[in-house]
Coordinates of C-alpha atoms in Angstrom, one line a residue:
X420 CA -13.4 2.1 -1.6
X421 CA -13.5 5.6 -0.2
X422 CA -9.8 7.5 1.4
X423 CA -7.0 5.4 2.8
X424 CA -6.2 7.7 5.6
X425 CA -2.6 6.8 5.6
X426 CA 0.2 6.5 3.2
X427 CA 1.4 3.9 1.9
X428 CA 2.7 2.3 -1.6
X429 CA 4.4 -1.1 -2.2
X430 CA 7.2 -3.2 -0.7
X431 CA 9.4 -3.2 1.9
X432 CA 12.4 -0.7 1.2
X433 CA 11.2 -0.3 -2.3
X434 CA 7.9 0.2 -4.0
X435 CA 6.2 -2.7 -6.2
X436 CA 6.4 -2.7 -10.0
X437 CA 4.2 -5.1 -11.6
X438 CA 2.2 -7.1 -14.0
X439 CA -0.6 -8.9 -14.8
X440 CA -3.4 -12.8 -19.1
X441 CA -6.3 -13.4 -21.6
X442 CA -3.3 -13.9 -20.9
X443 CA -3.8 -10.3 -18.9
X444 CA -1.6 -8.6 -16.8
X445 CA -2.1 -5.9 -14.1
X446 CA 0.7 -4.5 -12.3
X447 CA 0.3 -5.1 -8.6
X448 CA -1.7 -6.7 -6.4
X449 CA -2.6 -3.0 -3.9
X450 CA -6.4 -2.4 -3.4
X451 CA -6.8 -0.8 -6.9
X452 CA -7.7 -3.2 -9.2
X453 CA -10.5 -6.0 -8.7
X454 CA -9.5 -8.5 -11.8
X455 CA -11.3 -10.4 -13.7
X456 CA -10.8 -13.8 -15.3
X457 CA -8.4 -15.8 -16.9
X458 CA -5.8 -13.3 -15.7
X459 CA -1.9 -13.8 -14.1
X460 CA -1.1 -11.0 -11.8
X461 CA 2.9 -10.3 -11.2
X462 CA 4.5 -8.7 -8.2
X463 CA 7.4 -7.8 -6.9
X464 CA 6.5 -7.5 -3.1
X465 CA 6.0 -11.2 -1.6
X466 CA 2.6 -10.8 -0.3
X467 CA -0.5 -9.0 -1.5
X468 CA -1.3 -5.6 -0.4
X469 CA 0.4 -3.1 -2.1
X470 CA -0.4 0.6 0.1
X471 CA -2.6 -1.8 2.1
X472 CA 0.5 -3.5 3.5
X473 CA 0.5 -5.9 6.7
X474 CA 3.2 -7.3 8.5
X475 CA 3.2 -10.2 11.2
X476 CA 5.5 -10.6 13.9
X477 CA 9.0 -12.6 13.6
X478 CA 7.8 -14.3 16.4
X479 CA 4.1 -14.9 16.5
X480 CA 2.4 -14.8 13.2
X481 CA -1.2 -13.8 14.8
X482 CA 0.8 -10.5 16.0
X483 CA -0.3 -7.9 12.9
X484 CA 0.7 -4.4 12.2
X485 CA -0.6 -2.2 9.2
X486 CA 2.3 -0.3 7.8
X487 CA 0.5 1.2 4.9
X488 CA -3.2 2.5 4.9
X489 CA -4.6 2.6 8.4
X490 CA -8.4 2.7 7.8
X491 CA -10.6 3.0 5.2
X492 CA -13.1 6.2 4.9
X493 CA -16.5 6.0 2.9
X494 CA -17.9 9.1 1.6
X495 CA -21.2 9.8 1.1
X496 CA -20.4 9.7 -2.7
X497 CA -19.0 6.5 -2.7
X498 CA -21.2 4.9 0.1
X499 CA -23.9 5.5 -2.9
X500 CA -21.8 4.0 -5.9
X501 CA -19.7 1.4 -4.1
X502 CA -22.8 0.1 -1.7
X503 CA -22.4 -2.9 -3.2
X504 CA -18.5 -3.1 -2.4
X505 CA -19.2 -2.4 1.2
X506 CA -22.4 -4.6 1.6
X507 CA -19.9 -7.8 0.7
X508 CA -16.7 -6.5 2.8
X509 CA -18.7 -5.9 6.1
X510 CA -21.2 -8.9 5.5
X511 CA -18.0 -11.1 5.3
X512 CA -16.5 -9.6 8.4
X513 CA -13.3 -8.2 6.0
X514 CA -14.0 -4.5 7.3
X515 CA -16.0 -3.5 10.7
X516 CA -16.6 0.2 11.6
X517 CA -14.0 1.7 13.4
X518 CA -14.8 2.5 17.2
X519 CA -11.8 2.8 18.8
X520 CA -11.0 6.2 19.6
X521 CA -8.4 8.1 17.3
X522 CA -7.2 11.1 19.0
X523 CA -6.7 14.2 16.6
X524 CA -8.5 12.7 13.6
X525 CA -10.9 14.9 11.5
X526 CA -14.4 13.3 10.0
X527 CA -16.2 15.0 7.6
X528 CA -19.9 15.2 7.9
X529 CA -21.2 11.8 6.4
X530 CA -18.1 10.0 6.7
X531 CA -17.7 6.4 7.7
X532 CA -14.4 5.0 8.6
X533 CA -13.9 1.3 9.0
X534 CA -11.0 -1.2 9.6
X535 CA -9.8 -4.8 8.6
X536 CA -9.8 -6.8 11.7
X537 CA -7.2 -9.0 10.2
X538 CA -5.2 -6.4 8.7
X539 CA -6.1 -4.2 5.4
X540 CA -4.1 -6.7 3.1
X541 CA -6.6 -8.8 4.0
X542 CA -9.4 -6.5 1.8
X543 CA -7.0 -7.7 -1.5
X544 CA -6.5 -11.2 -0.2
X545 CA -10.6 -11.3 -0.5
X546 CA -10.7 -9.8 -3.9
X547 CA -7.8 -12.3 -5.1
X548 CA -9.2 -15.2 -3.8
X549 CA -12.9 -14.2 -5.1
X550 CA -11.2 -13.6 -8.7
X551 CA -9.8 -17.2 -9.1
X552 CA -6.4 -14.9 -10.1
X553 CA -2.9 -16.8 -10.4
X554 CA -0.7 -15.1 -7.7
X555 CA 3.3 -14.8 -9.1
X556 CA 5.1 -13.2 -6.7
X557 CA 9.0 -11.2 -6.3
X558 CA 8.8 -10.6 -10.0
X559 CA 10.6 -7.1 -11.0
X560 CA 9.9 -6.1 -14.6
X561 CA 12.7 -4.1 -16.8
X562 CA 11.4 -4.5 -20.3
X563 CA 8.5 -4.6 -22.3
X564 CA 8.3 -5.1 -26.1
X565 CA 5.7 -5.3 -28.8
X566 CA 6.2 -8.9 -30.1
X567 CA 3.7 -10.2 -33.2
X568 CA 0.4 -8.5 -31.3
X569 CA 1.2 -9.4 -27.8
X570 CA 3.4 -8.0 -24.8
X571 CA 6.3 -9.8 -24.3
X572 CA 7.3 -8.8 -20.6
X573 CA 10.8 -9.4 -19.6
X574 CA 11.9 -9.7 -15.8
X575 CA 14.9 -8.8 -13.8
X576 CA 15.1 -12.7 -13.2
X577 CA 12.9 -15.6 -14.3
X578 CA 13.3 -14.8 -18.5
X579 CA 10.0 -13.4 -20.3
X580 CA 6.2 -14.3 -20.4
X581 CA 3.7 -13.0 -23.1
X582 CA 0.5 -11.6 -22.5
X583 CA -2.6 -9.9 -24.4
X584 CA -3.3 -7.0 -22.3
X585 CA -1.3 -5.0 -19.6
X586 CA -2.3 -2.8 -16.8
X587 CA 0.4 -1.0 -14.8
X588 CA -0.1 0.4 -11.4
X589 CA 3.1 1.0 -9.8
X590 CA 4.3 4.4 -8.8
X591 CA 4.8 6.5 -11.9
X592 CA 8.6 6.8 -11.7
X593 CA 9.0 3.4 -12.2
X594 CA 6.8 3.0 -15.7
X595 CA 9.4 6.0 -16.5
X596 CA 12.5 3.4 -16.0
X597 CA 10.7 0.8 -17.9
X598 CA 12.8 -0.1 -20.9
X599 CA 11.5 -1.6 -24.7
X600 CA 8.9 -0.5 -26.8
X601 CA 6.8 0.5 -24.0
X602 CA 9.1 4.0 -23.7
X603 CA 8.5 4.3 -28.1
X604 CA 4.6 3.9 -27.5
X605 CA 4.1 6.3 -24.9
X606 CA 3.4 10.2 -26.4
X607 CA 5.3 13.2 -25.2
X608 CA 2.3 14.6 -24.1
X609 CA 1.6 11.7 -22.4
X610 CA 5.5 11.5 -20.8
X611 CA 5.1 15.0 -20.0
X612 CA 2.1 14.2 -17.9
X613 CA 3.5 11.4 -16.4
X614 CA 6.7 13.2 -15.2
X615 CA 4.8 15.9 -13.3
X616 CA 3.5 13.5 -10.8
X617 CA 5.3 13.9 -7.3
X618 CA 5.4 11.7 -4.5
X619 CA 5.8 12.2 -0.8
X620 CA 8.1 9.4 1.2
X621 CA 7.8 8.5 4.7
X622 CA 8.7 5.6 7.3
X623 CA 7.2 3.3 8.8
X624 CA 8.0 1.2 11.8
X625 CA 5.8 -2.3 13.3
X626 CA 6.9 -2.9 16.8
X627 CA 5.5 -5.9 18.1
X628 CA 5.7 -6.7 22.1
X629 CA 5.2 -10.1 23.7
X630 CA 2.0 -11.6 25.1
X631 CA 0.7 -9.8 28.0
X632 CA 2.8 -6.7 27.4
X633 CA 0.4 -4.1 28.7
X634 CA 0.7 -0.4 26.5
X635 CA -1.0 2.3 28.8
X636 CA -3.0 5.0 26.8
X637 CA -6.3 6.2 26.7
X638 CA -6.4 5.5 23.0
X639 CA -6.3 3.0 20.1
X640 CA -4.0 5.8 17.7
X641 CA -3.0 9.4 17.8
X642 CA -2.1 12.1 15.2
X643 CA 1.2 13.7 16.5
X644 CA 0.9 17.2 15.6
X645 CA 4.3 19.9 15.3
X646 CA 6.9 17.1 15.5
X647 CA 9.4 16.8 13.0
X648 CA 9.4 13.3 13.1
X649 CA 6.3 11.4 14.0
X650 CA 2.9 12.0 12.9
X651 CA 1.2 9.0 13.8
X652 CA 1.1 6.5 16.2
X653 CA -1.4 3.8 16.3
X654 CA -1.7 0.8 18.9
X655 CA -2.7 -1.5 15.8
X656 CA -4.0 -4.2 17.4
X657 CA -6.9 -1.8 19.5
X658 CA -6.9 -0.1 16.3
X659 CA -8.6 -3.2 14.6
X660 CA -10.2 -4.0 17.5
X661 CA -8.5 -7.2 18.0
X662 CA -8.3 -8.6 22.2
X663 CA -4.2 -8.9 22.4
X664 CA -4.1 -11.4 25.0
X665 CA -3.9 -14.5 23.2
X666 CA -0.5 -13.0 21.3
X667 CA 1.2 -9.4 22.3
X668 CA 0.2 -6.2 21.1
X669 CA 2.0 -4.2 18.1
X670 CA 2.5 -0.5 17.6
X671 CA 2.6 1.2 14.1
X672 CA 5.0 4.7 13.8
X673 CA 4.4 6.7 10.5
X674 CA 6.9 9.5 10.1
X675 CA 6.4 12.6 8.7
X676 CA 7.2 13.1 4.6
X677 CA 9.7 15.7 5.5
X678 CA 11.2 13.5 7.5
X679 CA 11.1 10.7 4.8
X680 CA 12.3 13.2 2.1
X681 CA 15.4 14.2 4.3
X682 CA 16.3 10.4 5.4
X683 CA 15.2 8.8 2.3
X684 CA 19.1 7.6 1.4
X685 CA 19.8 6.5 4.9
X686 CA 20.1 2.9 6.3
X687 CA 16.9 1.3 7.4
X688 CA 18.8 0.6 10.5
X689 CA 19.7 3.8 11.2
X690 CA 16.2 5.3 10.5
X691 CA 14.4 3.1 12.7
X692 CA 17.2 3.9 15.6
X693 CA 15.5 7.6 15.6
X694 CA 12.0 6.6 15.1
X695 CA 12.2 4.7 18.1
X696 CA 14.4 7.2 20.4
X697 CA 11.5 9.7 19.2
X698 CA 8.7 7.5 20.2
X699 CA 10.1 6.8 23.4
X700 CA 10.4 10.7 23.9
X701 CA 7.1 11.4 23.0
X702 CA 5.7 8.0 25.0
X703 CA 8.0 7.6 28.1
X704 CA 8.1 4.1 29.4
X705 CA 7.0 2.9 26.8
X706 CA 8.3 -1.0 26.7
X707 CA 10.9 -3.1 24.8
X708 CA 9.4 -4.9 21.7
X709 CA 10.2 -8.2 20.8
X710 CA 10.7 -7.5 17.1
X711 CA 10.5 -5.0 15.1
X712 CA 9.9 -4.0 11.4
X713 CA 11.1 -1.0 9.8
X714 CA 9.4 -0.2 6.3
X715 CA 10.6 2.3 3.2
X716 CA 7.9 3.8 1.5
X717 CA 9.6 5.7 -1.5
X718 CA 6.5 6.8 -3.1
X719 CA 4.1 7.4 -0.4
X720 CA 1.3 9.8 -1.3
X721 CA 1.4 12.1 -4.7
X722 CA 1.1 15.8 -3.9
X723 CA 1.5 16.9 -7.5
X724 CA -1.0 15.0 -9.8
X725 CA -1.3 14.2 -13.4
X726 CA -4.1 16.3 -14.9
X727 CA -6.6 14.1 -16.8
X728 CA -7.9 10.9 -16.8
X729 CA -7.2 8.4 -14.0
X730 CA -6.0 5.9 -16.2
X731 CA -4.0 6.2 -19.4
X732 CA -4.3 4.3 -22.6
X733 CA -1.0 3.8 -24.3
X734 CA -1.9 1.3 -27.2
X735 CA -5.3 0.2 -28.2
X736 CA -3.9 -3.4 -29.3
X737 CA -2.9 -4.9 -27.9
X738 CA -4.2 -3.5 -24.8
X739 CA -1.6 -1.5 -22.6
X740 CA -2.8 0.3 -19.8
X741 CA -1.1 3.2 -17.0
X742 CA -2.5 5.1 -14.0

């Protein structure tokens, strides 16, 4: 479905290993996989979304914040092969073109960018609910063996659960740490591969204010360009094009990767105490939020790439598959 034009990978303070049955398993519910049926898909995050992560107030659950992907860009390549994709999304009111201005964003010529007016998780909620999928949530795989032509997949809690086929689709690192026959099947070449992909890490923060909270600028989000901390700041709500004034508006920070990379050890807490100081320098007056939500995202964007295919075959039968 074309660029997400932010970062973003799995759950909060973490990332989102995962699963998923003729019995058929993928891993992760993010906007990467639209599944077919009869099929159980595992998670370890506790709501659907993956990179396309939303977050609701504390305090008033129609007060949303994207803390992952931020809008989604259509090509001119894939506005011709994923027409149909896009027909169903904006005919069901999931995505609407963006037309709130973004200060500092580049479009290419023949690019479209559109938003989710309920938040991007919402794009995967659609495709979940449309597959008829079983939903198992705040599951974290550790082990996966080869038992009499099926997986057997073993959790951290919760025992083990057989399955024909398995895709994986959290961050590479983590199908690393995977233990069982899974580490036995995969080919050096193949490891090799695997460990040369890098991610990026960055922060994100959700500040959401109280009903009738008025933020003052001229736009719905801005690129921050040559600070070491910030590089984004969207007012989400305007963003998504949502009127505020039946619950209060909510602000998304994304930090910079090298700020991620050189706080990525630190307390959440103490993260989000700079993010906002910073915010507050580069916004003065900006006012006190209500609540706030301070996000982790270990493996954010990959900068060094696996040559090759996309995804990875590791055993023909039964059917194991990787990014």
């Amino acid at each position: 479905m074309g660029r997400q034009a932010l970062p973003g990978t799995t759950a909060q303070d973490g990332s989102e290993p995962l699963l998923g049955s003729t019995r058929f398993v993928p891993g992760g519910p993010g906007p990467g996989a639209r599944p077919c049926r009869p099929l159980v898909l595992g998670a370890w995050g506790r709501s659907p979304g993956g990179r396309m992560l939303t977050v609701q107030s504390a305090r008033d659950p129609q007060c949303k914040a994207d803390l992952g992907a931020q809008y989604v860009t259509r090509t001119p390549r894939y506005a011709r092969q994923h027409r149909s994709f896009y027909d169903e999304l904006l005919t069901q009111g999931v995505l609407k073109p963006l037309t709130s201005p973004i200060e500092g964003m580049v479009v290419k010529e023949g690019d479209c960018n559109f938003v989710a007016p309920q938040g991007m998780s919402s794009i995967v909620k659609h495709y979940l609910k449309e597959s008829g999928v079983e939903v198992s949530y705040g599951h974290c795989v550790t082990e996966i063996y080869l038992k009499e032509d099926k997986w057997e997949v073993h959790k951290e809690v919760g025992g083990s659960e057989q399955f024909d086929i398995i895709i994986l689709t959290m961050p590479v690192p983590q199908i690393l740490q995977l233990q069982g026959d899974v580490q036995n099947l995969i080919s050096e070449s193949q490891k090799q591969q695997l460990a040369s992909v890098r991610y990026s890490c960055r922060f994100a923060l959700g500040l959401f204010y109280e009903a009738g909270t008025q933020i003052d600028v001229p736009w719905a989000a801005r690129y921050i360009l040559h600070n070491p901390y910030i590089c984004f700041i969207s007012i989400d709500n305007r963003k998504r094009d949502i009127d505020a004034q039946g619950s209060g508006p909510s602000v998304v920070v994304h930090t910079t990767t090298s700020f991620g990379m050189e706080n990525l050890e630190k307390s959440i807490d103490d993260v989000q105490d700079v993010i906002v100081q910073q915010v507050s320098s580069i916004l003065p007056g900006m006012p006190r939020p209500a609540s706030t939500t301070c996000h982790r995202w270990t493996y954010s964007q990959s900068f060094a790439v696996c040559m090759g295919p996309s995804a990875q075959g590791i055993r023909a039968r039964p059917v194991i598959i990787t990014p």
